[in-house]
Amino acid sequence: SNILTKKIKKIALLTVVVLCTLFIFYNSSKTGNVSNGITCKIARKLVGIKQTIDPGPISYEVIGRVNVIIRNIAHGVEFCILAIAIQFFSNTLKRRKKNWIITIFIIISLAVSDEISQLFVDGRNFSYLDMIIDSIGGAIGIILIETISYIKRKIILYESI
């Protein structure tokens, strides 16, 4: 029963990793116009909220800057979530020490693959900045999981004293 539960947990976590990866590549498969249209809509809403608090003129330049910020945050968050999923999955495997090294390797490999795939999508391009943001997002995910695991181990150690 315990072995079955562990296998189900592994399969579920691996499924989450695959779904996160597919989500990233699905987003990257959207044309530049479609992708930009989605984030521009969000940028306009955010600027609109700001307008209700602090009325004043809105320029396309402001919406454009907010749009770039949203796109960069989205890149980082996608890869942060993916790294967390990979870390959870890799922690179910026998070798637990230094799993973060494997995770960062996978994150960087997927970031590069993601940018290469965008070379074949209309209106998209290869971006070193996006790869860096993706990798930083992944690193943040790893740091979060490793920090939580460390604190959890310390609490368990403290409670056993």
mmCIF file of N, CA, C and O in Angstrom, residues 60-155:
data_model
loop_
_atom_site.group_PDB
_atom_site.id
_atom_site.type_symbol
_atom_site.label_atom_id
_atom_site.label_comp_id
_atom_site.label_asym_id
_atom_site.label_seq_id
_atom_site.Cartn_x
_atom_site.Cartn_y
_atom_site.Cartn_z
ATOM 1 N N TYR A 60 0.547 55.312 -24.629
ATOM 2 C CA TYR A 60 0.831 53.964 -25.127
ATOM 3 C C TYR A 60 2.191 53.497 -24.620
ATOM 4 O O TYR A 60 2.419 52.309 -24.453
ATOM 5 N N GLU A 61 3.072 54.456 -24.367
ATOM 6 C CA GLU A 61 4.406 54.127 -23.855
ATOM 7 C C GLU A 61 4.298 53.469 -22.479
ATOM 8 O O GLU A 61 4.988 52.483 -22.194
ATOM 9 N N VAL A 62 3.423 54.002 -21.622
ATOM 10 C CA VAL A 62 3.231 53.433 -20.276
ATOM 11 C C VAL A 62 2.677 52.016 -20.392
ATOM 12 O O VAL A 62 3.160 51.086 -19.739
ATOM 13 N N ILE A 63 1.661 51.846 -21.231
ATOM 14 C CA ILE A 63 1.073 50.513 -21.424
ATOM 15 C C ILE A 63 2.140 49.568 -21.973
ATOM 16 O O ILE A 63 2.239 48.416 -21.540
ATOM 17 N N GLY A 64 2.959 50.041 -22.884
ATOM 18 C CA GLY A 64 4.042 49.231 -23.450
ATOM 19 C C GLY A 64 5.043 48.785 -22.395
ATOM 20 O O GLY A 64 5.469 47.625 -22.376
ATOM 21 N N ARG A 65 5.407 49.708 -21.497
ATOM 22 C CA ARG A 65 6.357 49.356 -20.423
ATOM 23 C C ARG A 65 5.757 48.343 -19.473
ATOM 24 O O ARG A 65 6.426 47.401 -19.054
ATOM 25 N N VAL A 66 4.484 48.542 -19.110
ATOM 26 C CA VAL A 66 3.799 47.605 -18.223
ATOM 27 C C VAL A 66 3.706 46.236 -18.911
ATOM 28 O O VAL A 66 3.902 45.197 -18.274
ATOM 29 N N ASN A 67 3.435 46.243 -20.199
ATOM 30 C CA ASN A 67 3.352 45.009 -20.975
ATOM 31 C C ASN A 67 4.668 44.227 -20.905
ATOM 32 O O ASN A 67 4.668 43.015 -20.684
ATOM 33 N N VAL A 68 5.789 44.912 -21.080
ATOM 34 C CA VAL A 68 7.099 44.253 -21.025
ATOM 35 C C VAL A 68 7.328 43.649 -19.643
ATOM 36 O O VAL A 68 7.803 42.508 -19.517
ATOM 37 N N ILE A 69 6.965 44.381 -18.609
ATOM 38 C CA ILE A 69 7.120 43.883 -17.230
ATOM 39 C C ILE A 69 6.279 42.626 -17.030
ATOM 40 O O ILE A 69 6.757 41.633 -16.474
ATOM 41 N N ILE A 70 5.038 42.663 -17.502
ATOM 42 C CA ILE A 70 4.148 41.499 -17.375
ATOM 43 C C ILE A 70 4.738 40.295 -18.100
ATOM 44 O O ILE A 70 4.746 39.179 -17.565
ATOM 45 N N ARG A 71 5.231 40.504 -19.303
ATOM 46 C CA ARG A 71 5.802 39.402 -20.089
ATOM 47 C C ARG A 71 7.018 38.800 -19.372
ATOM 48 O O ARG A 71 7.175 37.580 -19.321
ATOM 49 N N ASN A 72 7.874 39.657 -18.811
ATOM 50 C CA ASN A 72 9.059 39.171 -18.106
ATOM 51 C C ASN A 72 8.677 38.408 -16.839
ATOM 52 O O ASN A 72 9.242 37.351 -16.550
ATOM 53 N N ILE A 73 7.718 38.939 -16.099
ATOM 54 C CA ILE A 73 7.254 38.258 -14.887
ATOM 55 C C ILE A 73 6.645 36.903 -15.254
ATOM 56 O O ILE A 73 6.905 35.897 -14.586
ATOM 57 N N ALA A 74 5.845 36.878 -16.325
ATOM 58 C CA ALA A 74 5.221 35.623 -16.759
ATOM 59 C C ALA A 74 6.283 34.566 -17.076
ATOM 60 O O ALA A 74 6.146 33.396 -16.680
ATOM 61 N N HIS A 75 7.352 34.971 -17.779
ATOM 62 C CA HIS A 75 8.446 34.040 -18.077
ATOM 63 C C HIS A 75 9.016 33.461 -16.793
ATOM 64 O O HIS A 75 9.163 32.247 -16.659
ATOM 65 N N GLY A 76 9.351 34.334 -15.863
ATOM 66 C CA GLY A 76 9.957 33.894 -14.607
ATOM 67 C C GLY A 76 9.036 33.006 -13.798
ATOM 68 O O GLY A 76 9.466 31.971 -13.264
ATOM 69 N N VAL A 77 7.768 33.366 -13.712
ATOM 70 C CA VAL A 77 6.801 32.597 -12.917
ATOM 71 C C VAL A 77 6.596 31.208 -13.515
ATOM 72 O O VAL A 77 6.557 30.209 -12.782
ATOM 73 N N GLU A 78 6.474 31.116 -14.841
ATOM 74 C CA GLU A 78 6.310 29.801 -15.493
ATOM 75 C C GLU A 78 7.463 28.867 -15.111
ATOM 76 O O GLU A 78 7.242 27.715 -14.744
ATOM 77 N N PHE A 79 8.670 29.379 -15.198
ATOM 78 C CA PHE A 79 9.830 28.542 -14.923
ATOM 79 C C PHE A 79 10.043 28.315 -13.432
ATOM 80 O O PHE A 79 10.589 27.285 -13.039
ATOM 81 N N CYS A 80 9.592 29.232 -12.601
ATOM 82 C CA CYS A 80 9.631 29.040 -11.149
ATOM 83 C C CYS A 80 8.720 27.868 -10.778
ATOM 84 O O CYS A 80 9.121 26.963 -10.032
ATOM 85 N N ILE A 81 7.508 27.869 -11.303
ATOM 86 C CA ILE A 81 6.550 26.795 -11.031
ATOM 87 C C ILE A 81 7.084 25.461 -11.568
ATOM 88 O O ILE A 81 6.995 24.429 -10.885
ATOM 89 N N LEU A 82 7.660 25.500 -12.763
ATOM 90 C CA LEU A 82 8.235 24.274 -13.334
ATOM 91 C C LEU A 82 9.359 23.738 -12.445
ATOM 92 O O LEU A 82 9.424 22.533 -12.173
ATOM 93 N N ALA A 83 10.228 24.607 -11.975
ATOM 94 C CA ALA A 83 11.340 24.177 -11.107
ATOM 95 C C ALA A 83 10.811 23.577 -9.811
ATOM 96 O O ALA A 83 11.340 22.560 -9.328
ATOM 97 N N ILE A 84 9.774 24.177 -9.247
ATOM 98 C CA ILE A 84 9.175 23.636 -8.022
ATOM 99 C C ILE A 84 8.624 22.231 -8.300
ATOM 100 O O ILE A 84 8.850 21.296 -7.518
ATOM 101 N N ALA A 85 7.943 22.069 -9.415
ATOM 102 C CA ALA A 85 7.392 20.756 -9.780
ATOM 103 C C ALA A 85 8.517 19.732 -9.974
ATOM 104 O O ALA A 85 8.420 18.591 -9.492
ATOM 105 N N ILE A 86 9.584 20.143 -10.655
ATOM 106 C CA ILE A 86 10.719 19.228 -10.875
ATOM 107 C C ILE A 86 11.361 18.855 -9.543
ATOM 108 O O ILE A 86 11.690 17.687 -9.304
ATOM 109 N N GLN A 87 11.530 19.843 -8.654
ATOM 110 C CA GLN A 87 12.128 19.570 -7.344
ATOM 111 C C GLN A 87 11.271 18.594 -6.544
ATOM 112 O O GLN A 87 11.792 17.659 -5.935
ATOM 113 N N PHE A 88 9.961 18.810 -6.521
ATOM 114 C CA PHE A 88 9.072 17.891 -5.811
ATOM 115 C C PHE A 88 9.201 16.481 -6.392
ATOM 116 O O PHE A 88 9.291 15.504 -5.651
ATOM 117 N N PHE A 89 9.206 16.387 -7.727
ATOM 118 C CA PHE A 89 9.340 15.077 -8.357
ATOM 119 C C PHE A 89 10.696 14.456 -8.029
ATOM 120 O O PHE A 89 10.771 13.292 -7.626
ATOM 121 N N SER A 90 11.772 15.212 -8.190
ATOM 122 C CA SER A 90 13.102 14.643 -7.962
ATOM 123 C C SER A 90 13.308 14.246 -6.501
ATOM 124 O O SER A 90 14.073 13.334 -6.213
ATOM 125 N N ASN A 91 12.589 14.900 -5.588
ATOM 126 C CA ASN A 91 12.693 14.526 -4.178
ATOM 127 C C ASN A 91 12.015 13.194 -3.869
ATOM 128 O O ASN A 91 12.203 12.636 -2.798
ATOM 129 N N THR A 92 11.221 12.661 -4.825
ATOM 130 C CA THR A 92 10.619 11.338 -4.633
ATOM 131 C C THR A 92 11.571 10.236 -5.084
ATOM 132 O O THR A 92 11.313 9.066 -4.840
ATOM 133 N N LEU A 93 12.650 10.623 -5.749
ATOM 134 C CA LEU A 93 13.617 9.642 -6.233
ATOM 135 C C LEU A 93 14.590 9.270 -5.123
ATOM 136 O O LEU A 93 14.693 9.952 -4.109
ATOM 137 N N LYS A 94 15.322 8.187 -5.331
ATOM 138 C CA LYS A 94 16.231 7.687 -4.287
ATOM 139 C C LYS A 94 17.326 8.686 -3.927
ATOM 140 O O LYS A 94 17.596 8.933 -2.785
ATOM 141 N N ARG A 95 17.947 9.289 -4.951
ATOM 142 C CA ARG A 95 19.029 10.254 -4.696
ATOM 143 C C ARG A 95 18.411 11.614 -4.450
ATOM 144 O O ARG A 95 17.844 12.202 -5.340
ATOM 145 N N ARG A 96 18.547 12.126 -3.237
ATOM 146 C CA ARG A 96 17.923 13.408 -2.926
ATOM 147 C C ARG A 96 18.937 14.539 -2.818
ATOM 148 O O ARG A 96 18.597 15.690 -2.972
ATOM 149 N N LYS A 97 20.167 14.205 -2.511
ATOM 150 C CA LYS A 97 21.176 15.251 -2.353
ATOM 151 C C LYS A 97 21.503 15.860 -3.707
ATOM 152 O O LYS A 97 21.699 15.160 -4.684
ATOM 153 N N LYS A 98 21.562 17.156 -3.735
ATOM 154 C CA LYS A 98 21.951 17.917 -4.921
ATOM 155 C C LYS A 98 21.008 17.726 -6.107
ATOM 156 O O LYS A 98 21.409 17.865 -7.253
ATOM 157 N N ASN A 99 19.741 17.424 -5.839
ATOM 158 C CA ASN A 99 18.754 17.353 -6.917
ATOM 159 C C ASN A 99 18.615 18.700 -7.609
ATOM 160 O O ASN A 99 18.234 18.765 -8.770
ATOM 161 N N TRP A 100 18.922 19.760 -6.890
ATOM 162 C CA TRP A 100 18.789 21.104 -7.454
ATOM 163 C C TRP A 100 19.695 21.283 -8.672
ATOM 164 O O TRP A 100 19.358 22.034 -9.583
ATOM 165 N N ILE A 101 20.820 20.567 -8.707
ATOM 166 C CA ILE A 101 21.733 20.672 -9.842
ATOM 167 C C ILE A 101 21.047 20.119 -11.096
ATOM 168 O O ILE A 101 21.096 20.728 -12.169
ATOM 169 N N ILE A 102 20.392 18.974 -10.940
ATOM 170 C CA ILE A 102 19.660 18.373 -12.059
ATOM 171 C C ILE A 102 18.522 19.301 -12.476
ATOM 172 O O ILE A 102 18.299 19.521 -13.663
ATOM 173 N N THR A 103 17.835 19.858 -11.489
ATOM 174 C CA THR A 103 16.703 20.745 -11.780
ATOM 175 C C THR A 103 17.163 21.970 -12.552
ATOM 176 O O THR A 103 16.545 22.335 -13.559
ATOM 177 N N ILE A 104 18.234 22.614 -12.135
ATOM 178 C CA ILE A 104 18.685 23.824 -12.840
ATOM 179 C C ILE A 104 19.152 23.468 -14.252
ATOM 180 O O ILE A 104 18.921 24.231 -15.194
ATOM 181 N N PHE A 105 19.774 22.294 -14.407
ATOM 182 C CA PHE A 105 20.172 21.842 -15.744
ATOM 183 C C PHE A 105 18.942 21.671 -16.645
ATOM 184 O O PHE A 105 18.935 22.122 -17.801
ATOM 185 N N ILE A 106 17.898 21.052 -16.109
ATOM 186 C CA ILE A 106 16.662 20.857 -16.879
ATOM 187 C C ILE A 106 16.034 22.207 -17.219
ATOM 188 O O ILE A 106 15.607 22.444 -18.353
ATOM 189 N N ILE A 107 15.997 23.119 -16.243
ATOM 190 C CA ILE A 107 15.404 24.443 -16.456
ATOM 191 C C ILE A 107 16.148 25.193 -17.562
ATOM 192 O O ILE A 107 15.529 25.745 -18.479
ATOM 193 N N ILE A 108 17.466 25.216 -17.469
ATOM 194 C CA ILE A 108 18.258 25.931 -18.490
ATOM 195 C C ILE A 108 18.072 25.280 -19.860
ATOM 196 O O ILE A 108 17.896 25.976 -20.868
ATOM 197 N N SER A 109 18.076 23.941 -19.903
ATOM 198 C CA SER A 109 17.867 23.233 -21.172
ATOM 199 C C SER A 109 16.509 23.565 -21.770
ATOM 200 O O SER A 109 16.386 23.805 -22.985
ATOM 201 N N LEU A 110 15.474 23.595 -20.929
ATOM 202 C CA LEU A 110 14.138 23.923 -21.428
ATOM 203 C C LEU A 110 14.040 25.394 -21.839
ATOM 204 O O LEU A 110 13.353 25.721 -22.809
ATOM 205 N N ALA A 111 14.731 26.276 -21.119
ATOM 206 C CA ALA A 111 14.725 27.699 -21.483
ATOM 207 C C ALA A 111 15.358 27.885 -22.869
ATOM 208 O O ALA A 111 14.824 28.625 -23.706
ATOM 209 N N VAL A 112 16.459 27.203 -23.111
ATOM 210 C CA VAL A 112 17.121 27.283 -24.421
ATOM 211 C C VAL A 112 16.212 26.686 -25.499
ATOM 212 O O VAL A 112 16.005 27.289 -26.560
ATOM 213 N N SER A 113 15.645 25.505 -25.217
ATOM 214 C CA SER A 113 14.743 24.848 -26.180
ATOM 215 C C SER A 113 13.538 25.718 -26.490
ATOM 216 O O SER A 113 13.102 25.807 -27.650
ATOM 217 N N ASP A 114 13.005 26.361 -25.459
ATOM 218 C CA ASP A 114 11.849 27.243 -25.625
ATOM 219 C C ASP A 114 12.182 28.395 -26.567
ATOM 220 O O ASP A 114 11.417 28.707 -27.483
ATOM 221 N N GLU A 115 13.339 28.999 -26.366
ATOM 222 C CA GLU A 115 13.737 30.116 -27.228
ATOM 223 C C GLU A 115 14.019 29.650 -28.653
ATOM 224 O O GLU A 115 13.674 30.339 -29.610
ATOM 225 N N ILE A 116 14.629 28.485 -28.799
ATOM 226 C CA ILE A 116 14.884 27.947 -30.144
ATOM 227 C C ILE A 116 13.552 27.676 -30.850
ATOM 228 O O ILE A 116 13.389 28.001 -32.022
ATOM 229 N N SER A 117 12.588 27.114 -30.117
ATOM 230 C CA SER A 117 11.288 26.807 -30.736
ATOM 231 C C SER A 117 10.595 28.080 -31.226
ATOM 232 O O SER A 117 9.869 28.055 -32.222
ATOM 233 N N GLN A 118 10.849 29.197 -30.545
ATOM 234 C CA GLN A 118 10.213 30.454 -30.944
ATOM 235 C C GLN A 118 10.767 31.004 -32.263
ATOM 236 O O GLN A 118 10.122 31.839 -32.895
ATOM 237 N N LEU A 119 11.918 30.515 -32.676
ATOM 238 C CA LEU A 119 12.463 30.922 -33.975
ATOM 239 C C LEU A 119 11.553 30.499 -35.124
ATOM 240 O O LEU A 119 11.587 31.080 -36.197
ATOM 241 N N PHE A 120 10.720 29.483 -34.866
ATOM 242 C CA PHE A 120 9.852 28.934 -35.900
ATOM 243 C C PHE A 120 8.405 29.424 -35.781
ATOM 244 O O PHE A 120 7.521 28.910 -36.456
ATOM 245 N N VAL A 121 8.189 30.413 -34.905
ATOM 246 C CA VAL A 121 6.835 30.945 -34.691
ATOM 247 C C VAL A 121 6.791 32.378 -35.211
ATOM 248 O O VAL A 121 7.663 33.191 -34.893
ATOM 249 N N ASP A 122 5.766 32.675 -36.013
ATOM 250 C CA ASP A 122 5.607 33.997 -36.608
ATOM 251 C C ASP A 122 5.574 35.090 -35.536
ATOM 252 O O ASP A 122 4.813 34.991 -34.563
ATOM 253 N N GLY A 123 6.403 36.085 -35.693
ATOM 254 C CA GLY A 123 6.417 37.221 -34.779
ATOM 255 C C GLY A 123 7.146 36.971 -33.474
ATOM 256 O O GLY A 123 7.111 37.801 -32.572
ATOM 257 N N ARG A 124 7.813 35.825 -33.343
ATOM 258 C CA ARG A 124 8.575 35.520 -32.127
ATOM 259 C C ARG A 124 10.046 35.452 -32.493
ATOM 260 O O ARG A 124 10.417 35.303 -33.656
ATOM 261 N N ASN A 125 10.901 35.539 -31.484
ATOM 262 C CA ASN A 125 12.334 35.467 -31.752
ATOM 263 C C ASN A 125 13.073 34.840 -30.580
ATOM 264 O O ASN A 125 12.511 34.602 -29.525
ATOM 265 N N PHE A 126 14.341 34.560 -30.785
ATOM 266 C CA PHE A 126 15.231 34.011 -29.770
ATOM 267 C C PHE A 126 15.684 35.164 -28.887
ATOM 268 O O PHE A 126 16.137 36.190 -29.389
ATOM 269 N N SER A 127 15.556 35.006 -27.566
ATOM 270 C CA SER A 127 15.929 36.090 -26.656
ATOM 271 C C SER A 127 16.800 35.568 -25.518
ATOM 272 O O SER A 127 16.357 34.730 -24.720
ATOM 273 N N TYR A 128 18.026 36.074 -25.464
ATOM 274 C CA TYR A 128 18.907 35.721 -24.347
ATOM 275 C C TYR A 128 18.314 36.222 -23.034
ATOM 276 O O TYR A 128 18.415 35.542 -22.007
ATOM 277 N N LEU A 129 17.705 37.408 -23.057
ATOM 278 C CA LEU A 129 17.104 37.965 -21.846
ATOM 279 C C LEU A 129 16.026 37.031 -21.305
ATOM 280 O O LEU A 129 15.973 36.777 -20.092
ATOM 281 N N ASP A 130 15.177 36.505 -22.189
ATOM 282 C CA ASP A 130 14.134 35.574 -21.746
ATOM 283 C C ASP A 130 14.751 34.328 -21.115
ATOM 284 O O ASP A 130 14.256 33.821 -20.105
ATOM 285 N N MET A 131 15.850 33.822 -21.703
ATOM 286 C CA MET A 131 16.517 32.648 -21.129
ATOM 287 C C MET A 131 17.045 32.950 -19.730
ATOM 288 O O MET A 131 16.943 32.117 -18.832
ATOM 289 N N ILE A 132 17.593 34.144 -19.558
ATOM 290 C CA ILE A 132 18.107 34.538 -18.242
ATOM 291 C C ILE A 132 16.946 34.645 -17.245
ATOM 292 O O ILE A 132 17.035 34.140 -16.121
ATOM 293 N N ILE A 133 15.857 35.288 -17.669
ATOM 294 C CA ILE A 133 14.686 35.427 -16.793
ATOM 295 C C ILE A 133 14.120 34.052 -16.442
ATOM 296 O O ILE A 133 13.777 33.794 -15.278
ATOM 297 N N ASP A 134 14.027 33.165 -17.438
ATOM 298 C CA ASP A 134 13.540 31.801 -17.190
ATOM 299 C C ASP A 134 14.426 31.095 -16.160
ATOM 300 O O ASP A 134 13.930 30.453 -15.230
ATOM 301 N N SER A 135 15.730 31.223 -16.325
ATOM 302 C CA SER A 135 16.676 30.569 -15.424
ATOM 303 C C SER A 135 16.600 31.158 -14.019
ATOM 304 O O SER A 135 16.664 30.423 -13.027
ATOM 305 N N ILE A 136 16.446 32.463 -13.918
ATOM 306 C CA ILE A 136 16.297 33.101 -12.603
ATOM 307 C C ILE A 136 15.002 32.633 -11.946
ATOM 308 O O ILE A 136 14.977 32.319 -10.749
ATOM 309 N N GLY A 137 13.919 32.559 -12.736
ATOM 310 C CA GLY A 137 12.656 32.040 -12.205
ATOM 311 C C GLY A 137 12.833 30.624 -11.678
ATOM 312 O O GLY A 137 12.357 30.292 -10.586
ATOM 313 N N GLY A 138 13.527 29.785 -12.446
ATOM 314 C CA GLY A 138 13.801 28.419 -12.006
ATOM 315 C C GLY A 138 14.634 28.394 -10.734
ATOM 316 O O GLY A 138 14.352 27.624 -9.811
ATOM 317 N N ALA A 139 15.649 29.244 -10.672
ATOM 318 C CA ALA A 139 16.500 29.313 -9.475
ATOM 319 C C ALA A 139 15.689 29.737 -8.248
ATOM 320 O O ALA A 139 15.875 29.194 -7.154
ATOM 321 N N ILE A 140 14.778 30.678 -8.434
ATOM 322 C CA ILE A 140 13.922 31.108 -7.315
ATOM 323 C C ILE A 140 13.069 29.937 -6.828
ATOM 324 O O ILE A 140 12.919 29.718 -5.619
ATOM 325 N N GLY A 141 12.519 29.159 -7.773
ATOM 326 C CA GLY A 141 11.729 27.984 -7.403
ATOM 327 C C GLY A 141 12.552 26.989 -6.607
ATOM 328 O O GLY A 141 12.095 26.453 -5.585
ATOM 329 N N ILE A 142 13.778 26.746 -7.057
ATOM 330 C CA ILE A 142 14.670 25.813 -6.357
ATOM 331 C C ILE A 142 14.990 26.335 -4.956
ATOM 332 O O ILE A 142 14.930 25.597 -3.969
ATOM 333 N N ILE A 143 15.322 27.630 -4.860
ATOM 334 C CA ILE A 143 15.650 28.228 -3.557
ATOM 335 C C ILE A 143 14.460 28.119 -2.603
ATOM 336 O O ILE A 143 14.635 27.791 -1.419
ATOM 337 N N LEU A 144 13.252 28.370 -3.123
ATOM 338 C CA LEU A 144 12.051 28.242 -2.274
ATOM 339 C C LEU A 144 11.913 26.822 -1.721
ATOM 340 O O LEU A 144 11.735 26.642 -0.506
ATOM 341 N N ILE A 145 11.999 25.839 -2.592
ATOM 342 C CA ILE A 145 11.835 24.447 -2.161
ATOM 343 C C ILE A 145 12.959 24.029 -1.222
ATOM 344 O O ILE A 145 12.709 23.397 -0.193
ATOM 345 N N GLU A 146 14.194 24.381 -1.553
ATOM 346 C CA GLU A 146 15.331 24.006 -0.702
ATOM 347 C C GLU A 146 15.240 24.676 0.665
ATOM 348 O O GLU A 146 15.548 24.065 1.684
ATOM 349 N N THR A 147 14.803 25.931 0.699
ATOM 350 C CA THR A 147 14.660 26.643 1.975
ATOM 351 C C THR A 147 13.566 26.011 2.826
ATOM 352 O O THR A 147 13.753 25.778 4.028
ATOM 353 N N ILE A 148 12.430 25.729 2.208
ATOM 354 C CA ILE A 148 11.328 25.086 2.941
ATOM 355 C C ILE A 148 11.761 23.714 3.450
ATOM 356 O O ILE A 148 11.484 23.359 4.610
ATOM 357 N N SER A 149 12.460 22.944 2.626
ATOM 358 C CA SER A 149 12.947 21.622 3.042
ATOM 359 C C SER A 149 13.921 21.739 4.205
ATOM 360 O O SER A 149 13.867 20.950 5.152
ATOM 361 N N TYR A 150 14.801 22.714 4.142
ATOM 362 C CA TYR A 150 15.782 22.938 5.217
ATOM 363 C C TYR A 150 15.074 23.278 6.530
ATOM 364 O O TYR A 150 15.374 22.694 7.573
ATOM 365 N N ILE A 151 14.125 24.201 6.457
ATOM 366 C CA ILE A 151 13.379 24.603 7.664
ATOM 367 C C ILE A 151 12.616 23.403 8.219
ATOM 368 O O ILE A 151 12.604 23.169 9.436
ATOM 369 N N LYS A 152 11.987 22.640 7.330
ATOM 370 C CA LYS A 152 11.228 21.455 7.749
ATOM 371 C C LYS A 152 12.134 20.451 8.452
ATOM 372 O O LYS A 152 11.771 19.910 9.506
ATOM 373 N N ARG A 153 13.342 20.204 7.895
ATOM 374 C CA ARG A 153 14.295 19.279 8.532
ATOM 375 C C ARG A 153 14.717 19.791 9.900
ATOM 376 O O ARG A 153 14.827 19.023 10.854
ATOM 377 N N LYS A 154 14.953 21.096 10.020
ATOM 378 C CA LYS A 154 15.363 21.674 11.303
ATOM 379 C C LYS A 154 14.250 21.548 12.348
ATOM 380 O O LYS A 154 14.516 21.263 13.515
ATOM 381 N N ILE A 155 13.008 21.761 11.927
ATOM 382 C CA ILE A 155 11.870 21.635 12.852
ATOM 383 C C ILE A 155 11.748 20.187 13.322
ATOM 384 O O ILE A 155 11.579 19.938 14.516
#
